[in-house]
Amino acid sequence: MTDTDRAGPRNRLHLPRRHHGPRVTTDQARSRLRSLATGARPSRGQVVAAMLLALLGIALVAQVRSTDEAGLRQLRQAELVALLDNVTGRVDALQQEVVQLEADRLRLQGEQGGEAAAVAAAERLESYAILAGTVPVQGPGVTIYVNDPEGGVTQTMMLDAIQELRDAGAEAIQIGAERVVASTWVGTDAEGRVTLDGAPLVPPYRIVAIGDSHTLAAAMAIPGGFSDSLRGVGATVNVVEDDDLLVDALHPAQEPRYARPVPSAPE
Amino acid sequence: MIPILGLVIGIAIGLVVSPEVPLWLQPYLPIAVIAALDAVFGATRAALEGIFNDRVFVISFLSNVVVAALIVFLGNQLGVGAQLSTGVVVVLGLRIFSNVAAIRRHLLGA
């Protein structure tokens, strides 16, 4: 704001015929201020002015109070409409944000679910791969050396061995260079040799089973079981427990040609 | 002195009683207060210049208040209340500024 008193409106009602402010020195002005403060003659005009100022004070305080506590009551219609518009806009924006955030949350949950599913799938894949014999595995277990100089070991005995080992919780079995899996079959070839998945086994046999080594060893030593029956036909059986064995024979995975999974019922 | 006392007393009364502003007065009171403030600053300036006149002060005070309220009322009737109120406040604000500037020059010589 300009602070020249030459500018601005010149029609002040309380200053009749004022061309511009009379030249007032600061001393004059200050002495007049002092006389104002220390008291003037209580004329009627002074009293009326005081009453007017009292009214002004009351109005001032009342207005300040009402502004402080003003809700929407003293706003004009246009202002109210603008305010309502504003609030509505804000509500819209916030609702959009809510929708956005909900979508984000859903997406994240889906991703999390996907991650969990991926982890579960990886674990399942691992156990299936071990079961299918497509990966080499290591762990504690037993190694069974069978020396069969007389060729007395039969297909049934080999089946018994596999059966006993599985019964004792063997998780992976390797006989010779062949991995024993779910589809593994024991047979004999034309020369009377025991075959595993069609591959002939040549003595001495070496059977590696991964599992709890004590349980496996105990299963092999059951009276009238595998070891006994083999010794009965003149073979020697030697079971060695070990904390870290390697089953490195692999069974090539085959796509099933006939079996198909039953489609899961729609939920 | 007495007018200053009056203002102080009025503020005290307002604080103690805390009067409720009647609804019909609500659009006009703020403008009226600013108009009255303009008159007060003008009177202060006149007092410093030694040309203060009670009668002129009272008349200017009342007419300021009434004219300001009338302008706002008219604006409300015409549907430009908000804009006219703003205009009145701006004009009164300018006058208050120039009066305060004059008071400052008189008292501080700058």
CSV table of C-alpha atoms in Angstrom, one decimal:
chain,number,residue,atom,x,y,z
A,1,MET,CA,0.0,0.0,0.0
A,2,THR,CA,1.3,3.4,-0.8
A,3,ASP,CA,1.9,5.6,2.2
A,4,THR,CA,1.4,9.0,0.7
A,5,ASP,CA,-1.5,10.9,2.0
A,6,ARG,CA,-1.7,12.8,-1.3
A,7,ALA,CA,-3.2,9.6,-2.8
A,8,GLY,CA,-6.3,7.9,-1.8
A,9,PRO,CA,-9.9,9.2,-1.4
A,10,ARG,CA,-10.1,12.8,-0.3
A,11,ASN,CA,-13.8,12.7,0.7
A,12,ARG,CA,-13.4,11.9,4.4
A,13,LEU,CA,-16.6,12.9,6.1
A,14,HIS,CA,-14.9,13.7,9.4
A,15,LEU,CA,-12.4,16.1,7.8
A,16,PRO,CA,-14.4,18.8,6.0
A,17,ARG,CA,-12.6,21.0,3.4
A,18,ARG,CA,-9.4,19.1,3.8
A,19,HIS,CA,-7.1,19.6,0.8
A,20,HIS,CA,-4.3,17.6,2.4
A,21,GLY,CA,-3.2,17.0,5.9
A,22,PRO,CA,-2.1,20.2,7.7
A,23,ARG,CA,1.6,20.2,8.3
A,24,VAL,CA,1.9,18.6,11.7
A,25,THR,CA,5.2,18.2,13.5
A,26,THR,CA,5.9,15.0,15.3
A,27,ASP,CA,6.1,17.0,18.6
A,28,GLN,CA,2.7,18.4,18.1
A,29,ALA,CA,1.3,15.1,17.2
A,30,ARG,CA,2.8,13.4,20.3
A,31,SER,CA,1.6,16.1,22.6
A,32,ARG,CA,-1.9,15.7,21.2
A,33,LEU,CA,-1.7,11.9,21.7
A,34,ARG,CA,-0.7,12.5,25.3
A,35,SER,CA,-3.6,14.9,25.8
A,36,LEU,CA,-5.9,12.2,24.2
A,37,ALA,CA,-4.6,9.6,26.6
A,38,THR,CA,-4.5,11.8,29.7
A,39,GLY,CA,-8.0,13.0,29.3
A,40,ALA,CA,-9.9,15.7,27.6
A,41,ARG,CA,-13.0,17.7,28.6
A,42,PRO,CA,-15.8,15.2,28.9
A,43,SER,CA,-18.0,17.0,26.5
A,44,ARG,CA,-21.3,15.5,25.2
A,45,GLY,CA,-19.6,14.7,21.9
A,46,GLN,CA,-16.8,12.8,23.7
A,47,VAL,CA,-19.4,10.8,25.6
A,48,VAL,CA,-21.3,9.9,22.4
A,49,ALA,CA,-18.1,9.0,20.7
A,50,ALA,CA,-17.2,6.8,23.7
A,51,MET,CA,-20.6,5.1,23.4
A,52,LEU,CA,-20.2,4.5,19.8
A,53,LEU,CA,-16.7,3.0,20.4
A,54,ALA,CA,-18.2,0.8,23.1
A,55,LEU,CA,-20.7,-0.4,20.6
A,56,LEU,CA,-17.9,-1.0,18.2
A,57,GLY,CA,-16.0,-3.0,20.9
A,58,ILE,CA,-19.1,-5.1,21.6
A,59,ALA,CA,-19.7,-5.7,17.9
A,60,LEU,CA,-16.0,-6.5,17.3
A,61,VAL,CA,-15.9,-9.1,20.1
A,62,ALA,CA,-19.3,-10.6,19.0
A,63,GLN,CA,-18.1,-10.9,15.4
A,64,VAL,CA,-14.8,-12.4,16.4
A,65,ARG,CA,-16.6,-14.9,18.6
A,66,SER,CA,-19.1,-15.8,15.9
A,67,THR,CA,-16.4,-16.2,13.4
A,68,ASP,CA,-14.5,-18.5,15.8
A,69,GLU,CA,-17.6,-20.6,16.3
A,70,ALA,CA,-18.9,-20.0,12.8
A,71,GLY,CA,-19.9,-23.2,11.3
A,72,LEU,CA,-21.6,-22.9,8.0
A,73,ARG,CA,-24.5,-20.8,9.4
A,74,GLN,CA,-23.2,-17.4,8.4
A,75,LEU,CA,-21.9,-18.4,5.0
A,76,ARG,CA,-23.7,-17.2,1.9
A,77,GLN,CA,-25.5,-19.6,-0.4
A,78,ALA,CA,-22.8,-19.2,-3.1
A,79,GLU,CA,-20.1,-19.9,-0.5
A,80,LEU,CA,-22.0,-22.9,0.8
A,81,VAL,CA,-22.4,-24.2,-2.8
A,82,ALA,CA,-18.7,-23.8,-3.4
A,83,LEU,CA,-17.9,-25.5,-0.1
A,84,LEU,CA,-20.2,-28.4,-0.9
A,85,ASP,CA,-18.6,-28.6,-4.4
A,86,ASN,CA,-15.2,-28.7,-2.8
A,87,VAL,CA,-16.2,-31.4,-0.3
A,88,THR,CA,-17.9,-33.4,-3.0
A,89,GLY,CA,-14.8,-33.2,-5.1
A,90,ARG,CA,-12.6,-34.3,-2.2
A,91,VAL,CA,-14.9,-37.2,-1.4
A,92,ASP,CA,-14.8,-38.3,-5.0
A,93,ALA,CA,-11.0,-38.1,-5.1
A,94,LEU,CA,-10.8,-40.0,-1.8
A,95,GLN,CA,-13.2,-42.7,-3.1
A,96,GLN,CA,-11.1,-43.1,-6.2
A,97,GLU,CA,-8.1,-43.4,-4.0
A,98,VAL,CA,-9.9,-46.1,-2.0
A,99,VAL,CA,-10.7,-48.0,-5.1
A,100,GLN,CA,-7.1,-47.7,-6.3
A,101,LEU,CA,-5.7,-48.9,-3.0
A,102,GLU,CA,-8.2,-51.8,-2.8
A,103,ALA,CA,-7.1,-52.8,-6.3
A,104,ASP,CA,-3.4,-52.5,-5.2
A,105,ARG,CA,-4.1,-54.6,-2.1
A,106,LEU,CA,-5.9,-57.3,-4.1
A,107,ARG,CA,-3.0,-57.3,-6.6
A,108,LEU,CA,-0.4,-57.6,-3.8
A,109,GLN,CA,-2.4,-60.3,-2.1
A,110,GLY,CA,-2.6,-62.2,-5.4
A,111,GLU,CA,1.2,-61.8,-5.9
A,112,GLN,CA,1.8,-62.9,-2.3
A,113,GLY,CA,-0.5,-65.9,-2.9
A,114,GLY,CA,1.4,-66.5,-6.2
A,115,GLU,CA,4.7,-66.4,-4.3
A,116,ALA,CA,3.4,-68.8,-1.7
A,117,ALA,CA,2.1,-71.1,-4.4
A,118,ALA,CA,5.4,-70.9,-6.2
A,119,VAL,CA,7.2,-71.9,-3.0
A,120,ALA,CA,4.7,-74.8,-2.4
A,121,ALA,CA,5.0,-75.8,-6.0
A,122,ALA,CA,8.8,-75.8,-5.7
A,123,GLU,CA,8.7,-78.0,-2.6
A,124,ARG,CA,6.2,-80.4,-4.3
A,125,LEU,CA,8.4,-80.5,-7.4
A,126,GLU,CA,11.3,-81.4,-5.2
A,127,SER,CA,9.6,-84.3,-3.5
A,128,TYR,CA,8.1,-85.5,-6.8
A,129,ALA,CA,11.5,-85.3,-8.4
A,130,ILE,CA,12.9,-87.4,-5.6
A,131,LEU,CA,10.0,-89.9,-5.9
A,132,ALA,CA,10.4,-90.1,-9.6
A,133,GLY,CA,14.1,-90.5,-9.4
A,134,THR,CA,14.9,-87.6,-11.7
A,135,VAL,CA,17.4,-86.0,-9.3
A,136,PRO,CA,20.4,-87.4,-7.4
A,137,VAL,CA,19.8,-87.3,-3.7
A,138,GLN,CA,22.0,-87.6,-0.6
A,139,GLY,CA,21.4,-88.3,3.0
A,140,PRO,CA,21.8,-90.9,5.8
A,141,GLY,CA,21.0,-94.5,5.1
A,142,VAL,CA,22.5,-97.9,4.6
A,143,THR,CA,24.6,-99.6,1.9
A,144,ILE,CA,24.0,-103.3,1.5
A,145,TYR,CA,26.7,-105.4,-0.2
A,146,VAL,CA,25.4,-108.7,-1.4
A,147,ASN,CA,28.0,-111.3,-2.6
A,148,ASP,CA,26.2,-114.0,-4.5
A,149,PRO,CA,28.8,-116.4,-5.9
A,150,GLU,CA,26.3,-119.2,-6.4
A,151,GLY,CA,23.6,-117.0,-8.1
A,152,GLY,CA,21.0,-118.0,-5.6
A,153,VAL,CA,19.4,-114.5,-5.3
A,154,THR,CA,16.0,-114.6,-7.0
A,155,GLN,CA,13.6,-112.0,-8.3
A,156,THR,CA,11.4,-112.5,-5.3
A,157,MET,CA,14.3,-111.9,-2.9
A,158,MET,CA,15.1,-108.6,-4.7
A,159,LEU,CA,11.5,-107.6,-4.5
A,160,ASP,CA,11.5,-108.5,-0.8
A,161,ALA,CA,14.6,-106.3,-0.3
A,162,ILE,CA,12.9,-103.3,-2.0
A,163,GLN,CA,9.7,-104.0,-0.1
A,164,GLU,CA,11.5,-104.2,3.3
A,165,LEU,CA,13.4,-101.1,2.6
A,166,ARG,CA,10.3,-99.2,1.7
A,167,ASP,CA,8.5,-100.5,4.7
A,168,ALA,CA,11.3,-99.1,6.8
A,169,GLY,CA,10.9,-95.7,5.3
A,170,ALA,CA,13.5,-95.6,2.6
A,171,GLU,CA,13.0,-92.5,0.5
A,172,ALA,CA,15.4,-93.3,-2.3
A,173,ILE,CA,16.8,-96.7,-3.4
A,174,GLN,CA,19.5,-97.5,-5.8
A,175,ILE,CA,20.4,-101.1,-6.8
A,176,GLY,CA,23.6,-101.3,-8.8
A,177,ALA,CA,23.3,-98.6,-11.3
A,178,GLU,CA,19.5,-98.5,-11.3
A,179,ARG,CA,17.3,-96.2,-9.4
A,180,VAL,CA,14.3,-97.8,-7.9
A,181,VAL,CA,11.1,-95.8,-8.4
A,182,ALA,CA,7.4,-96.4,-8.2
A,183,SER,CA,7.2,-98.0,-11.7
A,184,THR,CA,10.3,-100.1,-11.2
A,185,TRP,CA,9.7,-103.8,-11.8
A,186,VAL,CA,11.9,-106.7,-11.0
A,187,GLY,CA,12.1,-109.5,-13.5
A,188,THR,CA,14.5,-112.1,-14.9
A,189,ASP,CA,16.1,-112.3,-18.3
A,190,ALA,CA,16.7,-115.3,-20.5
A,191,GLU,CA,19.9,-116.2,-18.6
A,192,GLY,CA,18.1,-116.3,-15.3
A,193,ARG,CA,19.7,-113.1,-14.1
A,194,VAL,CA,17.6,-110.7,-12.0
A,195,THR,CA,16.7,-107.6,-13.9
A,196,LEU,CA,15.6,-104.2,-12.7
A,197,ASP,CA,13.4,-102.3,-15.2
A,198,GLY,CA,14.8,-104.8,-17.8
A,199,ALA,CA,18.4,-104.1,-17.0
A,200,PRO,CA,20.3,-107.2,-15.7
A,201,LEU,CA,21.9,-107.0,-12.3
A,202,VAL,CA,25.3,-108.4,-12.0
A,203,PRO,CA,26.6,-109.7,-8.6
A,204,PRO,CA,28.0,-108.6,-6.3
A,205,TYR,CA,25.0,-106.4,-5.8
A,206,ARG,CA,25.3,-103.0,-4.1
A,207,ILE,CA,22.0,-101.6,-2.7
A,208,VAL,CA,21.9,-98.0,-1.4
A,209,ALA,CA,18.9,-96.8,0.5
A,210,ILE,CA,18.4,-93.4,2.0
A,211,GLY,CA,16.3,-93.0,5.1
A,212,ASP,CA,16.7,-93.5,8.8
A,213,SER,CA,19.8,-95.7,8.9
A,214,HIS,CA,19.0,-97.6,12.1
A,215,THR,CA,15.5,-98.4,11.0
A,216,LEU,CA,16.8,-99.6,7.6
A,217,ALA,CA,19.5,-101.7,9.1
A,218,ALA,CA,17.1,-103.3,11.5
A,219,ALA,CA,14.7,-104.0,8.7
A,220,MET,CA,17.4,-105.8,6.8
A,221,ALA,CA,18.3,-107.8,9.9
A,222,ILE,CA,14.8,-109.1,10.7
A,223,PRO,CA,15.0,-112.8,11.6
A,224,GLY,CA,13.6,-114.8,8.6
A,225,GLY,CA,13.8,-111.6,6.5
A,226,PHE,CA,16.0,-110.5,3.7
A,227,SER,CA,19.4,-111.2,5.1
A,228,ASP,CA,18.4,-114.6,6.5
A,229,SER,CA,16.8,-115.8,3.3
A,230,LEU,CA,19.9,-114.7,1.3
A,231,ARG,CA,22.3,-116.4,3.6
A,232,GLY,CA,20.1,-119.5,3.2
A,233,VAL,CA,21.0,-119.6,-0.5
A,234,GLY,CA,24.7,-119.2,0.2
A,235,ALA,CA,25.0,-115.4,-0.3
A,236,THR,CA,26.7,-113.0,2.0
A,237,VAL,CA,25.0,-109.9,3.1
A,238,ASN,CA,26.8,-106.9,4.6
A,239,VAL,CA,24.8,-103.9,5.8
A,240,VAL,CA,26.8,-100.7,6.5
A,241,GLU,CA,25.1,-97.6,8.0
A,242,ASP,CA,26.3,-94.2,6.9
A,243,ASP,CA,25.5,-90.6,7.7
A,244,ASP,CA,26.0,-89.3,4.2
A,245,LEU,CA,25.2,-91.5,1.2
A,246,LEU,CA,24.7,-90.5,-2.4
A,247,VAL,CA,22.0,-91.9,-4.7
A,248,ASP,CA,23.1,-90.7,-8.1
A,249,ALA,CA,21.4,-93.1,-10.5
A,250,LEU,CA,18.6,-91.4,-12.3
A,251,HIS,CA,15.4,-92.7,-13.7
A,252,PRO,CA,14.4,-91.0,-16.9
A,253,ALA,CA,11.0,-89.4,-16.5
A,254,GLN,CA,8.4,-90.7,-18.9
A,255,GLU,CA,5.2,-88.9,-19.8
A,256,PRO,CA,2.4,-91.3,-19.0
A,257,ARG,CA,0.7,-92.4,-22.2
A,258,TYR,CA,-2.6,-93.6,-20.8
A,259,ALA,CA,-3.2,-92.2,-17.3
A,260,ARG,CA,-4.8,-88.8,-17.1
A,261,PRO,CA,-5.6,-86.9,-14.0
A,262,VAL,CA,-9.3,-86.6,-13.2
A,263,PRO,CA,-10.3,-83.0,-13.7
A,264,SER,CA,-10.9,-81.4,-10.3
A,265,ALA,CA,-14.5,-80.7,-9.6
A,266,PRO,CA,-15.4,-77.0,-10.2
A,267,GLU,CA,-15.7,-75.3,-6.9
B,1,MET,CA,-9.4,9.6,26.7
B,2,ILE,CA,-13.1,9.0,27.2
B,3,PRO,CA,-13.6,7.4,23.7
B,4,ILE,CA,-10.6,5.1,24.4
B,5,LEU,CA,-12.2,4.2,27.7
B,6,GLY,CA,-15.5,3.5,25.8
B,7,LEU,CA,-13.7,1.1,23.4
B,8,VAL,CA,-12.1,-0.8,26.3
B,9,ILE,CA,-15.4,-1.0,28.2
B,10,GLY,CA,-17.2,-2.2,25.1
B,11,ILE,CA,-14.6,-4.9,24.5
B,12,ALA,CA,-14.9,-5.9,28.1
B,13,ILE,CA,-18.7,-6.1,27.9
B,14,GLY,CA,-18.4,-8.1,24.8
B,15,LEU,CA,-16.0,-10.6,26.5
B,16,VAL,CA,-18.2,-10.9,29.6
B,17,VAL,CA,-21.6,-11.0,28.0
B,18,SER,CA,-20.5,-12.6,24.7
B,19,PRO,CA,-23.6,-11.6,22.9
B,20,GLU,CA,-25.1,-13.8,20.2
B,21,VAL,CA,-25.1,-12.1,16.8
B,22,PRO,CA,-28.7,-12.2,15.5
B,23,LEU,CA,-29.2,-14.0,12.3
B,24,TRP,CA,-30.4,-11.0,10.2
B,25,LEU,CA,-27.3,-9.1,11.3
B,26,GLN,CA,-24.7,-11.7,10.4
B,27,PRO,CA,-24.0,-10.6,6.8
B,28,TYR,CA,-23.7,-7.0,7.8
B,29,LEU,CA,-21.8,-7.0,11.1
B,30,PRO,CA,-18.3,-7.7,9.8
B,31,ILE,CA,-18.6,-5.0,7.1
B,32,ALA,CA,-20.0,-2.6,9.6
B,33,VAL,CA,-17.2,-3.3,12.0
B,34,ILE,CA,-14.6,-2.6,9.4
B,35,ALA,CA,-16.4,0.6,8.3
B,36,ALA,CA,-16.4,1.7,12.0
B,37,LEU,CA,-12.7,0.9,12.3
B,38,ASP,CA,-12.1,3.1,9.3
B,39,ALA,CA,-13.9,5.9,11.0
B,40,VAL,CA,-11.9,5.4,14.2
B,41,PHE,CA,-8.6,5.5,12.4
B,42,GLY,CA,-9.7,8.6,10.5
B,43,ALA,CA,-10.7,10.2,13.8
B,44,THR,CA,-7.3,9.3,15.4
B,45,ARG,CA,-5.5,10.9,12.5
B,46,ALA,CA,-7.7,14.0,12.8
B,47,ALA,CA,-7.0,14.2,16.5
B,48,LEU,CA,-3.2,14.1,15.9
B,49,GLU,CA,-3.6,16.8,13.3
B,50,GLY,CA,-5.6,18.9,15.8
B,51,ILE,CA,-8.8,19.0,13.7
B,52,PHE,CA,-10.8,16.4,15.5
B,53,ASN,CA,-14.5,17.2,15.8
B,54,ASP,CA,-16.9,15.1,17.9
B,55,ARG,CA,-19.9,15.8,15.7
B,56,VAL,CA,-18.0,14.9,12.5
B,57,PHE,CA,-16.7,11.7,14.1
B,58,VAL,CA,-20.2,10.6,15.2
B,59,ILE,CA,-21.8,11.3,11.9
B,60,SER,CA,-19.0,9.7,9.9
B,61,PHE,CA,-19.0,6.7,12.1
B,62,LEU,CA,-22.7,6.1,11.8
B,63,SER,CA,-22.8,6.9,8.1
B,64,ASN,CA,-19.9,4.6,7.4
B,65,VAL,CA,-21.6,1.7,9.2
B,66,VAL,CA,-25.0,2.4,7.6
B,67,VAL,CA,-23.6,2.8,4.1
B,68,ALA,CA,-21.5,-0.3,4.3
B,69,ALA,CA,-24.4,-2.3,5.5
B,70,LEU,CA,-26.6,-0.9,2.8
B,71,ILE,CA,-24.1,-1.8,0.1
B,72,VAL,CA,-23.9,-5.3,1.4
B,73,PHE,CA,-27.7,-5.5,1.6
B,74,LEU,CA,-28.0,-4.2,-1.9
B,75,GLY,CA,-25.4,-6.7,-3.2
B,76,ASN,CA,-27.3,-9.5,-1.5
B,77,GLN,CA,-30.5,-8.4,-3.2
B,78,LEU,CA,-28.8,-8.3,-6.5
B,79,GLY,CA,-27.1,-11.6,-6.0
B,80,VAL,CA,-23.5,-10.1,-6.0
B,81,GLY,CA,-23.3,-10.0,-2.2
B,82,ALA,CA,-20.0,-11.7,-1.9
B,83,GLN,CA,-18.3,-9.7,-4.6
B,84,LEU,CA,-19.7,-6.4,-3.2
B,85,SER,CA,-18.6,-7.3,0.3
B,86,THR,CA,-15.2,-8.0,-1.0
B,87,GLY,CA,-15.1,-4.6,-2.8
B,88,VAL,CA,-16.3,-2.8,0.3
B,89,VAL,CA,-13.7,-4.5,2.4
B,90,VAL,CA,-10.9,-3.7,-0.1
B,91,VAL,CA,-11.9,0.0,-0.2
B,92,LEU,CA,-12.2,0.3,3.6
B,93,GLY,CA,-8.9,-1.5,3.9
B,94,LEU,CA,-7.2,1.0,1.6
B,95,ARG,CA,-8.5,3.9,3.7
B,96,ILE,CA,-7.5,2.3,6.9
B,97,PHE,CA,-4.0,1.8,5.5
B,98,SER,CA,-3.7,5.4,4.4
B,99,ASN,CA,-5.0,6.7,7.7
B,100,VAL,CA,-2.6,4.5,9.6
B,101,ALA,CA,0.3,5.6,7.3
B,102,ALA,CA,-0.6,9.2,8.1
B,103,ILE,CA,-0.8,8.5,11.9
B,104,ARG,CA,2.6,6.8,11.6
B,105,ARG,CA,4.1,9.8,9.8
B,106,HIS,CA,2.7,12.2,12.4
B,107,LEU,CA,4.0,10.2,15.4
B,108,LEU,CA,7.3,9.0,14.0
B,109,GLY,CA,8.0,11.5,11.3
B,110,ALA,CA,8.7,8.7,8.9
